[in-house]
Short mmCIF file of C-alpha atoms in Angstrom, two decimals:
data_model
loop_
_atom_site.label_atom_id
_atom_site.label_comp_id
_atom_site.label_asym_id
_atom_site.label_seq_id
_atom_site.Cartn_x
_atom_site.Cartn_y
_atom_site.Cartn_z
CA MET A 1 21.85 -0.16 12.34
CA SER A 2 20.61 -3.95 11.82
CA ASP A 3 18.52 -4.71 9.27
CA PRO A 4 14.82 -4.03 10.35
CA SER A 5 13.77 -6.62 7.64
CA ILE A 6 14.99 -9.59 9.44
CA ARG A 7 14.33 -8.49 13.21
CA PRO A 8 11.18 -7.20 15.52
CA HIS A 9 10.53 -3.21 15.40
CA VAL A 10 11.55 -2.53 19.05
CA LEU A 11 10.53 0.13 21.63
CA MET A 12 12.36 0.50 24.76
CA MET A 13 9.75 1.94 27.18
CA SER A 14 10.94 2.65 30.87
CA GLU A 15 9.92 4.88 33.86
CA ILE A 16 12.76 7.19 34.80
CA THR A 17 13.30 9.81 37.54
CA VAL A 18 14.10 13.50 36.42
CA ASP A 19 17.78 12.52 37.48
CA GLY A 20 17.56 9.21 34.95
CA LYS A 21 17.48 6.52 37.82
CA LEU A 22 15.44 3.74 37.55
CA THR A 23 15.63 2.57 41.37
CA LEU A 24 16.05 3.95 44.65
CA LYS A 25 19.34 2.38 44.92
CA ARG A 26 21.36 -0.81 43.18
CA GLY A 27 19.67 -3.63 43.96
CA ALA A 28 16.40 -2.34 44.52
CA SER A 29 13.43 -3.33 42.71
CA SER A 30 11.95 -0.98 39.91
CA LYS A 31 8.58 -1.57 41.06
CA ILE A 32 9.05 0.93 44.39
CA LEU A 33 9.18 3.43 41.83
CA MET A 34 6.66 2.47 39.52
CA LYS A 35 4.07 2.67 42.58
CA HIS A 36 4.30 5.96 42.00
CA MET A 37 3.17 6.24 38.33
CA ALA A 38 -0.38 7.64 37.66
CA HIS A 39 -3.22 5.15 36.86
CA GLU A 40 -3.56 6.30 33.67
CA THR A 41 0.37 5.58 33.13
CA GLU A 42 -0.02 2.12 34.15
CA ILE A 43 -2.56 1.56 31.65
CA LEU A 44 -0.06 2.84 28.83
CA LEU A 45 2.17 0.29 29.97
CA HIS A 46 -0.33 -2.52 29.65
CA LYS A 47 -1.96 -1.36 26.71
CA THR A 48 1.80 -1.06 25.09
CA ARG A 49 2.16 -4.69 26.25
CA ALA A 50 -0.98 -5.78 24.57
CA GLU A 51 0.29 -4.11 21.35
CA CYS A 52 3.53 -6.15 21.36
CA ASP A 53 4.42 -9.72 19.98
CA ALA A 54 6.99 -10.00 22.77
CA ILE A 55 8.34 -8.30 25.69
CA MET A 56 12.17 -8.45 26.94
CA VAL A 57 13.87 -8.05 30.10
CA GLY A 58 17.09 -8.97 31.68
CA SER A 59 17.80 -12.01 34.19
CA THR A 60 18.87 -9.52 36.64
CA THR A 61 15.57 -7.80 36.47
CA ILE A 62 13.71 -10.87 36.54
CA SER A 63 15.90 -12.20 39.88
CA ILE A 64 15.11 -8.60 41.27
CA ASP A 65 11.44 -7.78 40.40
CA ASN A 66 10.17 -11.25 39.83
CA SER A 67 7.63 -9.89 37.20
CA PHE A 68 4.96 -11.40 35.47
CA LEU A 69 5.15 -9.25 32.59
CA THR A 70 1.51 -10.18 31.60
CA VAL A 71 -1.34 -7.86 30.25
CA ARG A 72 -3.66 -7.32 32.83
CA LEU A 73 -4.83 -3.59 33.45
CA VAL A 74 -6.58 -3.70 29.57
CA PRO A 75 -8.03 -6.22 27.21
CA GLY A 76 -5.59 -8.13 25.13
CA LYS A 77 -3.00 -10.83 24.91
CA SER A 78 -0.35 -11.03 26.80
CA PRO A 79 3.04 -11.30 24.60
CA LEU A 80 5.66 -13.96 24.38
CA ARG A 81 8.29 -13.12 27.37
CA VAL A 82 11.81 -13.19 26.36
CA ILE A 83 14.71 -13.47 28.98
CA PRO A 84 18.46 -13.55 27.74
CA SER A 85 20.58 -14.82 30.52
CA SER A 86 23.93 -16.52 29.19
CA MET A 87 24.39 -18.91 32.09
CA ALA A 88 20.52 -19.83 32.60
CA GLU A 89 20.47 -18.34 35.61
CA ILE A 90 16.75 -17.71 35.88
CA PRO A 91 15.09 -18.88 39.25
CA LEU A 92 13.19 -21.86 38.80
CA HIS A 93 10.41 -20.48 40.92
CA ALA A 94 10.49 -16.85 38.72
CA ASN A 95 6.89 -15.94 37.41
CA VAL A 96 7.86 -15.91 33.90
CA LEU A 97 8.59 -19.71 34.10
CA GLY A 98 4.55 -20.03 35.27
CA PRO A 99 1.61 -20.66 32.83
CA ASP A 100 0.44 -16.91 32.41
CA ALA A 101 1.97 -16.45 28.87
CA PRO A 102 4.88 -18.41 26.85
CA THR A 103 8.18 -17.43 27.73
CA VAL A 104 11.80 -17.84 25.64
CA ILE A 105 14.77 -18.25 27.67
CA ALA A 106 17.92 -17.19 25.48
CA VAL A 107 21.30 -18.73 26.47
CA SER A 108 24.88 -19.32 25.37
CA GLU A 109 26.48 -22.34 24.73
CA ARG A 110 28.18 -22.27 27.92
CA ALA A 111 24.85 -22.44 29.94
CA PRO A 112 24.83 -25.89 32.20
CA ARG A 113 23.19 -28.30 30.74
CA GLU A 114 21.28 -28.97 34.02
CA ARG A 115 20.20 -25.39 34.07
CA VAL A 116 19.00 -25.48 30.85
CA GLU A 117 17.12 -28.80 31.02
CA ALA A 118 15.35 -27.38 34.61
CA ILE A 119 14.16 -24.51 32.39
CA ARG A 120 12.56 -26.55 29.84
CA ALA A 121 10.78 -28.74 32.52
CA LYS A 122 9.11 -25.76 33.52
CA GLY A 123 7.39 -25.34 30.20
CA ALA A 124 9.80 -22.39 28.83
CA ASP A 125 11.49 -22.65 25.35
CA VAL A 126 15.36 -22.23 25.63
CA VAL A 127 16.85 -20.97 22.85
CA VAL A 128 20.69 -21.44 22.16
CA CYS A 129 22.68 -18.84 20.26
CA GLY A 130 26.04 -17.24 21.50
CA LYS A 131 29.18 -19.33 22.15
CA GLU A 132 30.34 -17.09 25.42
CA ARG A 133 27.42 -14.92 25.75
CA VAL A 134 23.76 -14.46 24.28
CA ASP A 135 24.10 -13.05 20.54
CA LEU A 136 21.35 -10.54 20.61
CA PRO A 137 21.28 -9.78 16.91
CA ALA A 138 20.82 -13.51 16.31
CA LEU A 139 18.09 -13.81 18.60
CA MET A 140 16.34 -10.93 17.00
CA LYS A 141 16.86 -12.87 14.04
CA ILE A 142 15.16 -16.27 15.75
CA LEU A 143 12.35 -14.32 17.08
CA ARG A 144 11.34 -12.92 13.99
CA GLU A 145 11.73 -15.85 11.57
CA GLU A 146 10.93 -18.65 14.30
CA TYR A 147 8.44 -17.10 16.37
CA GLY A 148 6.72 -14.34 14.06
CA VAL A 149 7.64 -11.61 16.26
CA GLU A 150 7.06 -8.44 14.33
CA LYS A 151 7.00 -6.01 17.41
CA MET A 152 8.72 -6.31 20.57
CA MET A 153 9.22 -4.08 23.73
CA ILE A 154 12.03 -3.88 26.30
CA GLU A 155 11.56 -2.96 30.02
CA GLY A 156 15.21 -4.04 30.45
CA GLY A 157 17.36 -2.38 33.08
CA PRO A 158 20.74 -0.48 31.97
CA THR A 159 22.61 -3.52 30.98
CA LEU A 160 20.46 -5.17 28.75
CA ASN A 161 19.35 -1.66 27.45
CA TRP A 162 22.91 -0.68 26.67
CA HIS A 163 23.93 -4.01 24.84
CA MET A 164 20.48 -3.61 22.77
CA LEU A 165 21.28 0.10 21.76
CA LYS A 166 25.03 -1.03 21.25
CA HIS A 167 23.96 -3.41 18.47
CA GLY A 168 21.66 -0.89 16.82
CA LEU A 169 18.42 -3.06 17.58
CA VAL A 170 16.24 -0.53 19.61
CA ASP A 171 14.16 1.57 17.12
CA GLU A 172 11.81 3.80 19.57
CA ILE A 173 12.23 4.93 23.27
CA ARG A 174 9.34 5.71 25.45
CA LEU A 175 10.04 7.51 28.65
CA ILE A 176 7.70 7.80 31.41
CA HIS A 177 9.16 10.62 33.66
CA LEU A 178 8.83 10.55 37.28
CA PRO A 179 8.72 13.72 39.22
CA PHE A 180 11.49 12.79 42.10
CA ILE A 181 15.23 12.81 42.41
CA VAL A 182 16.90 9.76 44.20
CA GLY A 183 20.59 10.28 43.98
CA GLY A 184 23.13 7.60 44.39
CA GLU A 185 26.42 7.72 42.24
CA ASP A 186 25.81 3.88 41.83
CA THR A 187 22.15 3.84 41.37
CA PRO A 188 21.14 2.30 37.71
CA SER A 189 20.20 4.63 34.89
CA LEU A 190 18.40 4.02 31.69
CA VAL A 191 21.49 2.88 30.21
CA GLY A 192 24.56 1.21 31.39
CA GLY A 193 27.63 -0.05 29.61
CA MET A 194 30.94 1.45 28.96
CA HIS A 195 32.01 5.50 29.14
CA ILE A 196 32.16 6.97 25.64
CA ASP A 197 35.64 8.84 24.56
CA SER A 198 33.87 11.43 22.33
CA GLU A 199 30.69 12.72 21.32
CA ASP A 200 30.90 11.04 18.16
CA GLU A 201 29.94 7.92 19.86
CA MET A 202 26.49 9.30 21.42
CA ILE A 203 23.56 7.71 20.22
CA ARG A 204 21.22 10.64 18.87
CA LEU A 205 17.28 10.70 19.20
CA THR A 206 14.47 12.66 17.38
CA LEU A 207 11.62 13.61 19.56
CA LEU A 208 8.84 12.61 17.98
CA ARG A 209 6.02 13.44 20.57
CA HIS A 210 5.36 14.43 24.17
CA TYR A 211 2.35 14.67 26.45
CA LEU A 212 0.71 14.27 29.97
CA CYS A 213 -0.55 10.58 30.94
CA GLY A 214 -2.39 11.40 34.05
CA ASP A 215 0.32 13.74 35.82
CA ASN A 216 3.09 12.13 34.33
CA LEU A 217 4.96 13.24 31.63
CA VAL A 218 5.79 11.05 28.23
CA THR A 219 8.51 11.48 25.94
CA GLU A 220 8.70 9.51 22.49
CA TYR A 221 12.03 9.35 20.84
CA ALA A 222 13.00 7.64 17.50
CA VAL A 223 16.39 6.40 17.30
CA CYS A 224 19.01 7.46 14.59
CA TYR A 225 21.85 5.30 14.72
CA GLY A 226 24.84 7.12 12.44
CA GLU A 227 23.38 10.34 11.58
#
C-alpha cells in the first residue's frame, strides 16, 4: 500500500448489480442503472461528493456518461474533478470542462500538444505525469501537495478501479447494491484488469458496516493490502 501521508484518503464508490455489473452492456451508460437507485441513495451519493475534496473518473466514463460530477441534491461545494487521460482524449464538449467546478486533466508525456492546449483553453488544469501513461501514484502525490486534496472519491469504471487498486491507492469501498441481474460475459464489472493466478493475489476487504438506504443495501469495506 502506498504511503497515505503523501496522497489523499481514497474512497471508491459505485452502484453494482447482484451479479457485479456496472452497466447493462459494454458501452452503455451507468446512468441507466443509476435511475433505479432509491432517492435516498442518490442523496447519499451527492452527500459523499460534498464531503470530498476531489472526485475522479476515467476518460472512458466521461466519453460514455458525460457526467457533471457536481453536488446537486444536497448543500455543499462541488469537489475538484480529476480525469486521468493518458492521451488527453477528453471531448471538448464534455460537461467536466464546463464552469460548474474546477477540473484537472492528468495526461502522459505522449499526449498530443494540440489536445493539451485545447483542454487548457477550456479552463481546465492539465497535469503531465508519466511517460507512456498517467502515473497514478505520482498524480495522487500532486493532488495532495499541490491541490490540497485530503479526501477523494472514485466513481470509476473497471479500468480505473483496477489500476487504483493495483497501485494500493484505495482505502475504502462503498457499494450500492441494486436488486437486478443483467448478465453478459463482457458486461463491465466493478474491477477489470488482468486475471490473477492464485488466491494470494486477491485484494482482501474488511466489512465495516452495512445498512439500508431507502430500499438499497449499502456495504462499506476497508481495503486490506498485504494482509
